[in-house]
């Protein structure tokens, strides 16, 4: 199937991208619910390169609710939902709000008026990363799997995603000091009941394409780029809707506990967990995986929510391990411990993430 060369005429007529300094860069793909395009600014940005962003729109009125749901959770106004959360793909805003189409006739169908415009995450999907890492791993004899430190950094980003969905900024507590409403402070937040506002992503464990790598930075993402959650078309902030999705034998009395289970399953997928293996059998054949990763991911993925770590415990545990395990000397006896140095991790990331 050939990818379309350009968006439909109604898209360019409504959004007038060229008049606003945008040029079509690339068709990213589409499915039953919509299509996504990468655009870039005509003028170069502050770093000497044009800024790029993604425009997602629906094919038809029947899929419009999915796009509107994504906008609901990513939106900029009102309670600001997930806007400003570093590990969630962000809306592109212009001045005081999202860009709006120009001079759209009032009788234009809604599916031709409503679009989701988000940042472009340049280093691709976790799913692609996993596939390339596996292909590399089995390309020859004695080729190393994903280094443990890389897994820990990914686990840390996932734990931050859990916190972002558990903690929503600017939600008043209702107390007042000198006439001002006290707001929940940024940082760790543990929803203890279903009445605390939180969001269940709903499509992380089944689709690693909904986790994407962004850019490197000089802080905790200096070796592995930041990992962000995208695509909230399956998300919910309704506890009843969340519990209706739980299969028999799986429990959870908050939506956050559902996210914790899903990120545990994501981690298990990355290191090749098998549900038929006991820990003893798994480590009999896997001579490299850090046991701490295995047991923490297993706790997160437990069907019984009372056995999973809480959001704060998960983040603190992962954070402490990333701070303590900083080189080959911290993985004694592991088959590929030499790949845990900064230099070797950079080599691995180049081979897997940055090589076509």
mmCIF file with all atom_site columns, C-alpha atoms in Angstrom, residues 54-232:
data_model
loop_
_atom_site.group_PDB
_atom_site.id
_atom_site.type_symbol
_atom_site.label_atom_id
_atom_site.label_alt_id
_atom_site.label_comp_id
_atom_site.label_asym_id
_atom_site.label_entity_id
_atom_site.label_seq_id
_atom_site.pdbx_PDB_ins_code
_atom_site.Cartn_x
_atom_site.Cartn_y
_atom_site.Cartn_z
_atom_site.occupancy
_atom_site.B_iso_or_equiv
_atom_site.pdbx_formal_charge
_atom_site.auth_seq_id
_atom_site.auth_comp_id
_atom_site.auth_asym_id
_atom_site.auth_atom_id
_atom_site.pdbx_PDB_model_num
ATOM 1   C CA . UNK A 1 54  ? 3.093   16.192  14.255 1.00 0.00 ? 54  UNK A CA 1
ATOM 2   C CA . UNK A 1 55  ? -0.451  16.874  13.062 1.00 0.00 ? 55  UNK A CA 1
ATOM 3   C CA . UNK A 1 56  ? -2.947  14.078  13.639 1.00 0.00 ? 56  UNK A CA 1
ATOM 4   C CA . UNK A 1 57  ? -6.436  14.189  12.202 1.00 0.00 ? 57  UNK A CA 1
ATOM 5   C CA . UNK A 1 58  ? -9.274  11.741  11.698 1.00 0.00 ? 58  UNK A CA 1
ATOM 6   C CA . UNK A 1 59  ? -10.569 10.269  8.458  1.00 0.00 ? 59  UNK A CA 1
ATOM 7   C CA . UNK A 1 60  ? -14.216 10.467  9.386  1.00 0.00 ? 60  UNK A CA 1
ATOM 8   C CA . UNK A 1 61  ? -16.821 11.584  11.889 1.00 0.00 ? 61  UNK A CA 1
ATOM 9   C CA . UNK A 1 62  ? -16.962 8.136   13.452 1.00 0.00 ? 62  UNK A CA 1
ATOM 10  C CA . UNK A 1 63  ? -13.350 8.375   14.639 1.00 0.00 ? 63  UNK A CA 1
ATOM 11  C CA . UNK A 1 64  ? -13.640 11.944  15.829 1.00 0.00 ? 64  UNK A CA 1
ATOM 12  C CA . UNK A 1 65  ? -14.305 10.969  19.447 1.00 0.00 ? 65  UNK A CA 1
ATOM 13  C CA . UNK A 1 66  ? -10.871 9.365   19.663 1.00 0.00 ? 66  UNK A CA 1
ATOM 14  C CA . UNK A 1 67  ? -9.093  12.547  18.566 1.00 0.00 ? 67  UNK A CA 1
ATOM 15  C CA . UNK A 1 68  ? -11.265 14.630  20.866 1.00 0.00 ? 68  UNK A CA 1
ATOM 16  C CA . UNK A 1 69  ? -10.405 12.331  23.763 1.00 0.00 ? 69  UNK A CA 1
ATOM 17  C CA . UNK A 1 70  ? -6.688  12.841  23.117 1.00 0.00 ? 70  UNK A CA 1
ATOM 18  C CA . UNK A 1 71  ? -7.218  16.592  23.088 1.00 0.00 ? 71  UNK A CA 1
ATOM 19  C CA . UNK A 1 72  ? -9.180  16.337  26.328 1.00 0.00 ? 72  UNK A CA 1
ATOM 20  C CA . UNK A 1 73  ? -6.248  14.797  28.165 1.00 0.00 ? 73  UNK A CA 1
ATOM 21  C CA . UNK A 1 74  ? -3.514  16.851  26.517 1.00 0.00 ? 74  UNK A CA 1
ATOM 22  C CA . UNK A 1 75  ? -5.347  20.144  26.561 1.00 0.00 ? 75  UNK A CA 1
ATOM 23  C CA . UNK A 1 76  ? -3.754  23.424  27.514 1.00 0.00 ? 76  UNK A CA 1
ATOM 24  C CA . UNK A 1 77  ? -6.652  25.273  29.088 1.00 0.00 ? 77  UNK A CA 1
ATOM 25  C CA . UNK A 1 78  ? -8.809  24.740  32.191 1.00 0.00 ? 78  UNK A CA 1
ATOM 26  C CA . UNK A 1 79  ? -7.092  22.317  34.607 1.00 0.00 ? 79  UNK A CA 1
ATOM 27  C CA . UNK A 1 80  ? -4.205  21.808  32.152 1.00 0.00 ? 80  UNK A CA 1
ATOM 28  C CA . UNK A 1 81  ? -4.419  18.007  32.406 1.00 0.00 ? 81  UNK A CA 1
ATOM 29  C CA . UNK A 1 82  ? -1.101  16.690  31.053 1.00 0.00 ? 82  UNK A CA 1
ATOM 30  C CA . UNK A 1 83  ? 0.264   19.909  29.584 1.00 0.00 ? 83  UNK A CA 1
ATOM 31  C CA . UNK A 1 84  ? 3.728   20.594  30.969 1.00 0.00 ? 84  UNK A CA 1
ATOM 32  C CA . UNK A 1 85  ? 4.483   16.993  31.967 1.00 0.00 ? 85  UNK A CA 1
ATOM 33  C CA . UNK A 1 86  ? 7.954   16.220  30.614 1.00 0.00 ? 86  UNK A CA 1
ATOM 34  C CA . UNK A 1 87  ? 7.334   12.510  29.998 1.00 0.00 ? 87  UNK A CA 1
ATOM 35  C CA . UNK A 1 88  ? 4.071   13.029  28.095 1.00 0.00 ? 88  UNK A CA 1
ATOM 36  C CA . UNK A 1 89  ? 4.092   14.123  24.438 1.00 0.00 ? 89  UNK A CA 1
ATOM 37  C CA . UNK A 1 90  ? 3.172   17.795  24.506 1.00 0.00 ? 90  UNK A CA 1
ATOM 38  C CA . UNK A 1 91  ? 0.778   19.978  22.573 1.00 0.00 ? 91  UNK A CA 1
ATOM 39  C CA . UNK A 1 92  ? 2.221   22.626  20.293 1.00 0.00 ? 92  UNK A CA 1
ATOM 40  C CA . UNK A 1 93  ? 0.855   25.940  21.486 1.00 0.00 ? 93  UNK A CA 1
ATOM 41  C CA . UNK A 1 94  ? 0.997   29.388  19.965 1.00 0.00 ? 94  UNK A CA 1
ATOM 42  C CA . UNK A 1 95  ? 0.936   32.317  22.374 1.00 0.00 ? 95  UNK A CA 1
ATOM 43  C CA . UNK A 1 96  ? -1.824  31.613  24.857 1.00 0.00 ? 96  UNK A CA 1
ATOM 44  C CA . UNK A 1 97  ? -3.136  28.386  23.377 1.00 0.00 ? 97  UNK A CA 1
ATOM 45  C CA . UNK A 1 98  ? -3.118  25.765  20.655 1.00 0.00 ? 98  UNK A CA 1
ATOM 46  C CA . UNK A 1 99  ? -3.058  26.876  17.050 1.00 0.00 ? 99  UNK A CA 1
ATOM 47  C CA . UNK A 1 100 ? -6.513  27.231  15.521 1.00 0.00 ? 100 UNK A CA 1
ATOM 48  C CA . UNK A 1 101 ? -7.515  27.058  11.850 1.00 0.00 ? 101 UNK A CA 1
ATOM 49  C CA . UNK A 1 102 ? -8.054  30.348  10.053 1.00 0.00 ? 102 UNK A CA 1
ATOM 50  C CA . UNK A 1 103 ? -11.368 31.513  8.614  1.00 0.00 ? 103 UNK A CA 1
ATOM 51  C CA . UNK A 1 104 ? -13.110 28.160  8.789  1.00 0.00 ? 104 UNK A CA 1
ATOM 52  C CA . UNK A 1 105 ? -16.734 28.303  7.559  1.00 0.00 ? 105 UNK A CA 1
ATOM 53  C CA . UNK A 1 106 ? -19.196 27.508  10.320 1.00 0.00 ? 106 UNK A CA 1
ATOM 54  C CA . UNK A 1 107 ? -20.726 24.653  8.333  1.00 0.00 ? 107 UNK A CA 1
ATOM 55  C CA . UNK A 1 108 ? -17.382 22.817  8.004  1.00 0.00 ? 108 UNK A CA 1
ATOM 56  C CA . UNK A 1 109 ? -17.773 19.265  9.415  1.00 0.00 ? 109 UNK A CA 1
ATOM 57  C CA . UNK A 1 110 ? -16.124 18.799  12.798 1.00 0.00 ? 110 UNK A CA 1
ATOM 58  C CA . UNK A 1 111 ? -13.796 16.085  11.540 1.00 0.00 ? 111 UNK A CA 1
ATOM 59  C CA . UNK A 1 112 ? -12.311 18.686  9.184  1.00 0.00 ? 112 UNK A CA 1
ATOM 60  C CA . UNK A 1 113 ? -11.848 21.245  11.949 1.00 0.00 ? 113 UNK A CA 1
ATOM 61  C CA . UNK A 1 114 ? -10.346 19.301  14.854 1.00 0.00 ? 114 UNK A CA 1
ATOM 62  C CA . UNK A 1 115 ? -6.697  18.271  14.873 1.00 0.00 ? 115 UNK A CA 1
ATOM 63  C CA . UNK A 1 116 ? -4.142  17.257  17.456 1.00 0.00 ? 116 UNK A CA 1
ATOM 64  C CA . UNK A 1 117 ? -0.829  19.083  17.026 1.00 0.00 ? 117 UNK A CA 1
ATOM 65  C CA . UNK A 1 118 ? 1.986   17.695  19.168 1.00 0.00 ? 118 UNK A CA 1
ATOM 66  C CA . UNK A 1 119 ? 5.751   17.736  19.443 1.00 0.00 ? 119 UNK A CA 1
ATOM 67  C CA . UNK A 1 120 ? 7.743   15.412  17.195 1.00 0.00 ? 120 UNK A CA 1
ATOM 68  C CA . UNK A 1 121 ? 9.798   12.852  19.127 1.00 0.00 ? 121 UNK A CA 1
ATOM 69  C CA . UNK A 1 122 ? 12.852  12.391  16.996 1.00 0.00 ? 122 UNK A CA 1
ATOM 70  C CA . UNK A 1 123 ? 14.301  9.093   18.219 1.00 0.00 ? 123 UNK A CA 1
ATOM 71  C CA . UNK A 1 124 ? 11.389  6.827   17.431 1.00 0.00 ? 124 UNK A CA 1
ATOM 72  C CA . UNK A 1 125 ? 9.232   4.180   19.037 1.00 0.00 ? 125 UNK A CA 1
ATOM 73  C CA . UNK A 1 126 ? 10.221  1.877   21.877 1.00 0.00 ? 126 UNK A CA 1
ATOM 74  C CA . UNK A 1 127 ? 8.759   -0.922  19.760 1.00 0.00 ? 127 UNK A CA 1
ATOM 75  C CA . UNK A 1 128 ? 11.251  -0.228  16.976 1.00 0.00 ? 128 UNK A CA 1
ATOM 76  C CA . UNK A 1 129 ? 14.062  0.017   19.509 1.00 0.00 ? 129 UNK A CA 1
ATOM 77  C CA . UNK A 1 130 ? 13.107  -3.388  20.916 1.00 0.00 ? 130 UNK A CA 1
ATOM 78  C CA . UNK A 1 131 ? 12.960  -4.969  17.444 1.00 0.00 ? 131 UNK A CA 1
ATOM 79  C CA . UNK A 1 132 ? 16.373  -3.616  16.446 1.00 0.00 ? 132 UNK A CA 1
ATOM 80  C CA . UNK A 1 133 ? 17.902  -4.647  19.777 1.00 0.00 ? 133 UNK A CA 1
ATOM 81  C CA . UNK A 1 134 ? 16.571  -8.182  19.300 1.00 0.00 ? 134 UNK A CA 1
ATOM 82  C CA . UNK A 1 135 ? 17.824  -8.315  15.717 1.00 0.00 ? 135 UNK A CA 1
ATOM 83  C CA . UNK A 1 136 ? 21.243  -7.171  16.879 1.00 0.00 ? 136 UNK A CA 1
ATOM 84  C CA . UNK A 1 137 ? 21.226  -9.637  19.768 1.00 0.00 ? 137 UNK A CA 1
ATOM 85  C CA . UNK A 1 138 ? 20.674  -12.619 17.487 1.00 0.00 ? 138 UNK A CA 1
ATOM 86  C CA . UNK A 1 139 ? 22.906  -11.418 14.653 1.00 0.00 ? 139 UNK A CA 1
ATOM 87  C CA . UNK A 1 140 ? 25.863  -13.467 15.877 1.00 0.00 ? 140 UNK A CA 1
ATOM 88  C CA . UNK A 1 141 ? 27.514  -15.354 18.692 1.00 0.00 ? 141 UNK A CA 1
ATOM 89  C CA . UNK A 1 142 ? 28.156  -13.552 22.004 1.00 0.00 ? 142 UNK A CA 1
ATOM 90  C CA . UNK A 1 143 ? 26.299  -10.376 21.093 1.00 0.00 ? 143 UNK A CA 1
ATOM 91  C CA . UNK A 1 144 ? 25.008  -8.552  24.155 1.00 0.00 ? 144 UNK A CA 1
ATOM 92  C CA . UNK A 1 145 ? 21.334  -7.856  24.926 1.00 0.00 ? 145 UNK A CA 1
ATOM 93  C CA . UNK A 1 146 ? 20.051  -4.457  26.069 1.00 0.00 ? 146 UNK A CA 1
ATOM 94  C CA . UNK A 1 147 ? 22.429  -3.314  28.839 1.00 0.00 ? 147 UNK A CA 1
ATOM 95  C CA . UNK A 1 148 ? 20.966  -3.320  32.333 1.00 0.00 ? 148 UNK A CA 1
ATOM 96  C CA . UNK A 1 149 ? 21.623  0.385   32.802 1.00 0.00 ? 149 UNK A CA 1
ATOM 97  C CA . UNK A 1 150 ? 19.654  1.137   29.630 1.00 0.00 ? 150 UNK A CA 1
ATOM 98  C CA . UNK A 1 151 ? 16.771  -0.908  31.037 1.00 0.00 ? 151 UNK A CA 1
ATOM 99  C CA . UNK A 1 152 ? 16.986  1.007   34.318 1.00 0.00 ? 152 UNK A CA 1
ATOM 100 C CA . UNK A 1 153 ? 16.865  4.366   32.500 1.00 0.00 ? 153 UNK A CA 1
ATOM 101 C CA . UNK A 1 154 ? 13.827  3.226   30.518 1.00 0.00 ? 154 UNK A CA 1
ATOM 102 C CA . UNK A 1 155 ? 12.226  1.974   33.755 1.00 0.00 ? 155 UNK A CA 1
ATOM 103 C CA . UNK A 1 156 ? 12.826  5.389   35.314 1.00 0.00 ? 156 UNK A CA 1
ATOM 104 C CA . UNK A 1 157 ? 11.070  7.179   32.458 1.00 0.00 ? 157 UNK A CA 1
ATOM 105 C CA . UNK A 1 158 ? 8.166   4.750   32.770 1.00 0.00 ? 158 UNK A CA 1
ATOM 106 C CA . UNK A 1 159 ? 7.934   5.449   36.500 1.00 0.00 ? 159 UNK A CA 1
ATOM 107 C CA . UNK A 1 160 ? 7.817   9.173   35.737 1.00 0.00 ? 160 UNK A CA 1
ATOM 108 C CA . UNK A 1 161 ? 4.990   8.539   33.283 1.00 0.00 ? 161 UNK A CA 1
ATOM 109 C CA . UNK A 1 162 ? 3.121   6.772   36.097 1.00 0.00 ? 162 UNK A CA 1
ATOM 110 C CA . UNK A 1 163 ? 3.616   9.823   38.322 1.00 0.00 ? 163 UNK A CA 1
ATOM 111 C CA . UNK A 1 164 ? 2.532   12.196  35.555 1.00 0.00 ? 164 UNK A CA 1
ATOM 112 C CA . UNK A 1 165 ? -0.732  10.310  35.131 1.00 0.00 ? 165 UNK A CA 1
ATOM 113 C CA . UNK A 1 166 ? -1.260  10.111  38.897 1.00 0.00 ? 166 UNK A CA 1
ATOM 114 C CA . UNK A 1 167 ? -0.489  13.747  39.559 1.00 0.00 ? 167 UNK A CA 1
ATOM 115 C CA . UNK A 1 168 ? -2.272  16.402  37.515 1.00 0.00 ? 168 UNK A CA 1
ATOM 116 C CA . UNK A 1 169 ? -1.047  19.991  38.088 1.00 0.00 ? 169 UNK A CA 1
ATOM 117 C CA . UNK A 1 170 ? -3.167  22.883  39.256 1.00 0.00 ? 170 UNK A CA 1
ATOM 118 C CA . UNK A 1 171 ? -5.937  20.849  40.841 1.00 0.00 ? 171 UNK A CA 1
ATOM 119 C CA . UNK A 1 172 ? -7.058  22.780  43.942 1.00 0.00 ? 172 UNK A CA 1
ATOM 120 C CA . UNK A 1 173 ? -7.170  21.103  47.323 1.00 0.00 ? 173 UNK A CA 1
ATOM 121 C CA . UNK A 1 174 ? -9.846  23.513  48.480 1.00 0.00 ? 174 UNK A CA 1
ATOM 122 C CA . UNK A 1 175 ? -7.931  25.137  51.337 1.00 0.00 ? 175 UNK A CA 1
ATOM 123 C CA . UNK A 1 176 ? -7.264  28.843  51.256 1.00 0.00 ? 176 UNK A CA 1
ATOM 124 C CA . UNK A 1 177 ? -4.400  30.999  52.505 1.00 0.00 ? 177 UNK A CA 1
ATOM 125 C CA . UNK A 1 178 ? -4.833  34.746  52.195 1.00 0.00 ? 178 UNK A CA 1
ATOM 126 C CA . UNK A 1 179 ? -7.571  34.227  49.628 1.00 0.00 ? 179 UNK A CA 1
ATOM 127 C CA . UNK A 1 180 ? -5.542  31.939  47.384 1.00 0.00 ? 180 UNK A CA 1
ATOM 128 C CA . UNK A 1 181 ? -6.360  28.315  46.675 1.00 0.00 ? 181 UNK A CA 1
ATOM 129 C CA . UNK A 1 182 ? -3.600  25.904  47.686 1.00 0.00 ? 182 UNK A CA 1
ATOM 130 C CA . UNK A 1 183 ? -2.543  23.758  44.752 1.00 0.00 ? 183 UNK A CA 1
ATOM 131 C CA . UNK A 1 184 ? -1.050  20.299  44.872 1.00 0.00 ? 184 UNK A CA 1
ATOM 132 C CA . UNK A 1 185 ? 2.699   20.743  44.729 1.00 0.00 ? 185 UNK A CA 1
ATOM 133 C CA . UNK A 1 186 ? 4.724   19.140  41.920 1.00 0.00 ? 186 UNK A CA 1
ATOM 134 C CA . UNK A 1 187 ? 6.503   15.934  42.785 1.00 0.00 ? 187 UNK A CA 1
ATOM 135 C CA . UNK A 1 188 ? 5.453   12.583  44.120 1.00 0.00 ? 188 UNK A CA 1
ATOM 136 C CA . UNK A 1 189 ? 1.750   11.939  44.515 1.00 0.00 ? 189 UNK A CA 1
ATOM 137 C CA . UNK A 1 190 ? 0.126   8.702   45.616 1.00 0.00 ? 190 UNK A CA 1
ATOM 138 C CA . UNK A 1 191 ? -3.567  8.379   44.748 1.00 0.00 ? 191 UNK A CA 1
ATOM 139 C CA . UNK A 1 192 ? -5.080  6.422   47.608 1.00 0.00 ? 192 UNK A CA 1
ATOM 140 C CA . UNK A 1 193 ? -8.643  6.202   46.326 1.00 0.00 ? 193 UNK A CA 1
ATOM 141 C CA . UNK A 1 194 ? -10.483 6.177   43.037 1.00 0.00 ? 194 UNK A CA 1
ATOM 142 C CA . UNK A 1 195 ? -11.829 9.640   43.895 1.00 0.00 ? 195 UNK A CA 1
ATOM 143 C CA . UNK A 1 196 ? -8.394  11.228  43.395 1.00 0.00 ? 196 UNK A CA 1
ATOM 144 C CA . UNK A 1 197 ? -8.183  12.486  39.840 1.00 0.00 ? 197 UNK A CA 1
ATOM 145 C CA . UNK A 1 198 ? -5.852  10.301  37.753 1.00 0.00 ? 198 UNK A CA 1
ATOM 146 C CA . UNK A 1 199 ? -5.621  9.010   34.194 1.00 0.00 ? 199 UNK A CA 1
ATOM 147 C CA . UNK A 1 200 ? -5.237  5.439   32.948 1.00 0.00 ? 200 UNK A CA 1
ATOM 148 C CA . UNK A 1 201 ? -3.410  5.389   29.619 1.00 0.00 ? 201 UNK A CA 1
ATOM 149 C CA . UNK A 1 202 ? -4.911  2.060   28.575 1.00 0.00 ? 202 UNK A CA 1
ATOM 150 C CA . UNK A 1 203 ? -2.635  1.197   25.635 1.00 0.00 ? 203 UNK A CA 1
ATOM 151 C CA . UNK A 1 204 ? 0.952   0.906   26.846 1.00 0.00 ? 204 UNK A CA 1
ATOM 152 C CA . UNK A 1 205 ? 1.434   -2.803  27.449 1.00 0.00 ? 205 UNK A CA 1
ATOM 153 C CA . UNK A 1 206 ? -0.240  -3.785  24.163 1.00 0.00 ? 206 UNK A CA 1
ATOM 154 C CA . UNK A 1 207 ? 1.492   -1.273  21.933 1.00 0.00 ? 207 UNK A CA 1
ATOM 155 C CA . UNK A 1 208 ? 5.083   -0.233  22.609 1.00 0.00 ? 208 UNK A CA 1
ATOM 156 C CA . UNK A 1 209 ? 4.656   2.201   19.713 1.00 0.00 ? 209 UNK A CA 1
ATOM 157 C CA . UNK A 1 210 ? 2.863   4.458   22.195 1.00 0.00 ? 210 UNK A CA 1
ATOM 158 C CA . UNK A 1 211 ? 6.167   5.054   23.964 1.00 0.00 ? 211 UNK A CA 1
ATOM 159 C CA . UNK A 1 212 ? 8.631   7.183   22.022 1.00 0.00 ? 212 UNK A CA 1
ATOM 160 C CA . UNK A 1 213 ? 12.147  8.463   22.564 1.00 0.00 ? 213 UNK A CA 1
ATOM 161 C CA . UNK A 1 214 ? 12.677  12.218  22.445 1.00 0.00 ? 214 UNK A CA 1
ATOM 162 C CA . UNK A 1 215 ? 15.971  14.028  22.900 1.00 0.00 ? 215 UNK A CA 1
ATOM 163 C CA . UNK A 1 216 ? 19.031  13.604  25.092 1.00 0.00 ? 216 UNK A CA 1
ATOM 164 C CA . UNK A 1 217 ? 19.816  16.137  27.792 1.00 0.00 ? 217 UNK A CA 1
ATOM 165 C CA . UNK A 1 218 ? 22.660  16.895  30.176 1.00 0.00 ? 218 UNK A CA 1
ATOM 166 C CA . UNK A 1 219 ? 20.904  15.396  33.190 1.00 0.00 ? 219 UNK A CA 1
ATOM 167 C CA . UNK A 1 220 ? 19.261  11.980  33.645 1.00 0.00 ? 220 UNK A CA 1
ATOM 168 C CA . UNK A 1 221 ? 18.835  11.478  29.901 1.00 0.00 ? 221 UNK A CA 1
ATOM 169 C CA . UNK A 1 222 ? 22.497  11.911  28.992 1.00 0.00 ? 222 UNK A CA 1
ATOM 170 C CA . UNK A 1 223 ? 22.927  8.264   27.935 1.00 0.00 ? 223 UNK A CA 1
ATOM 171 C CA . UNK A 1 224 ? 19.391  7.245   26.974 1.00 0.00 ? 224 UNK A CA 1
ATOM 172 C CA . UNK A 1 225 ? 17.013  9.864   25.525 1.00 0.00 ? 225 UNK A CA 1
ATOM 173 C CA . UNK A 1 226 ? 13.814  10.750  27.334 1.00 0.00 ? 226 UNK A CA 1
ATOM 174 C CA . UNK A 1 227 ? 10.943  8.323   26.821 1.00 0.00 ? 227 UNK A CA 1
ATOM 175 C CA . UNK A 1 228 ? 7.443   9.794   26.523 1.00 0.00 ? 228 UNK A CA 1
ATOM 176 C CA . UNK A 1 229 ? 3.916   8.428   26.346 1.00 0.00 ? 229 UNK A CA 1
ATOM 177 C CA . UNK A 1 230 ? 1.841   9.310   23.287 1.00 0.00 ? 230 UNK A CA 1
ATOM 178 C CA . UNK A 1 231 ? -1.655  8.498   21.961 1.00 0.00 ? 231 UNK A CA 1
ATOM 179 C CA . UNK A 1 232 ? -4.306  8.837   24.642 1.00 0.00 ? 232 UNK A CA 1
#
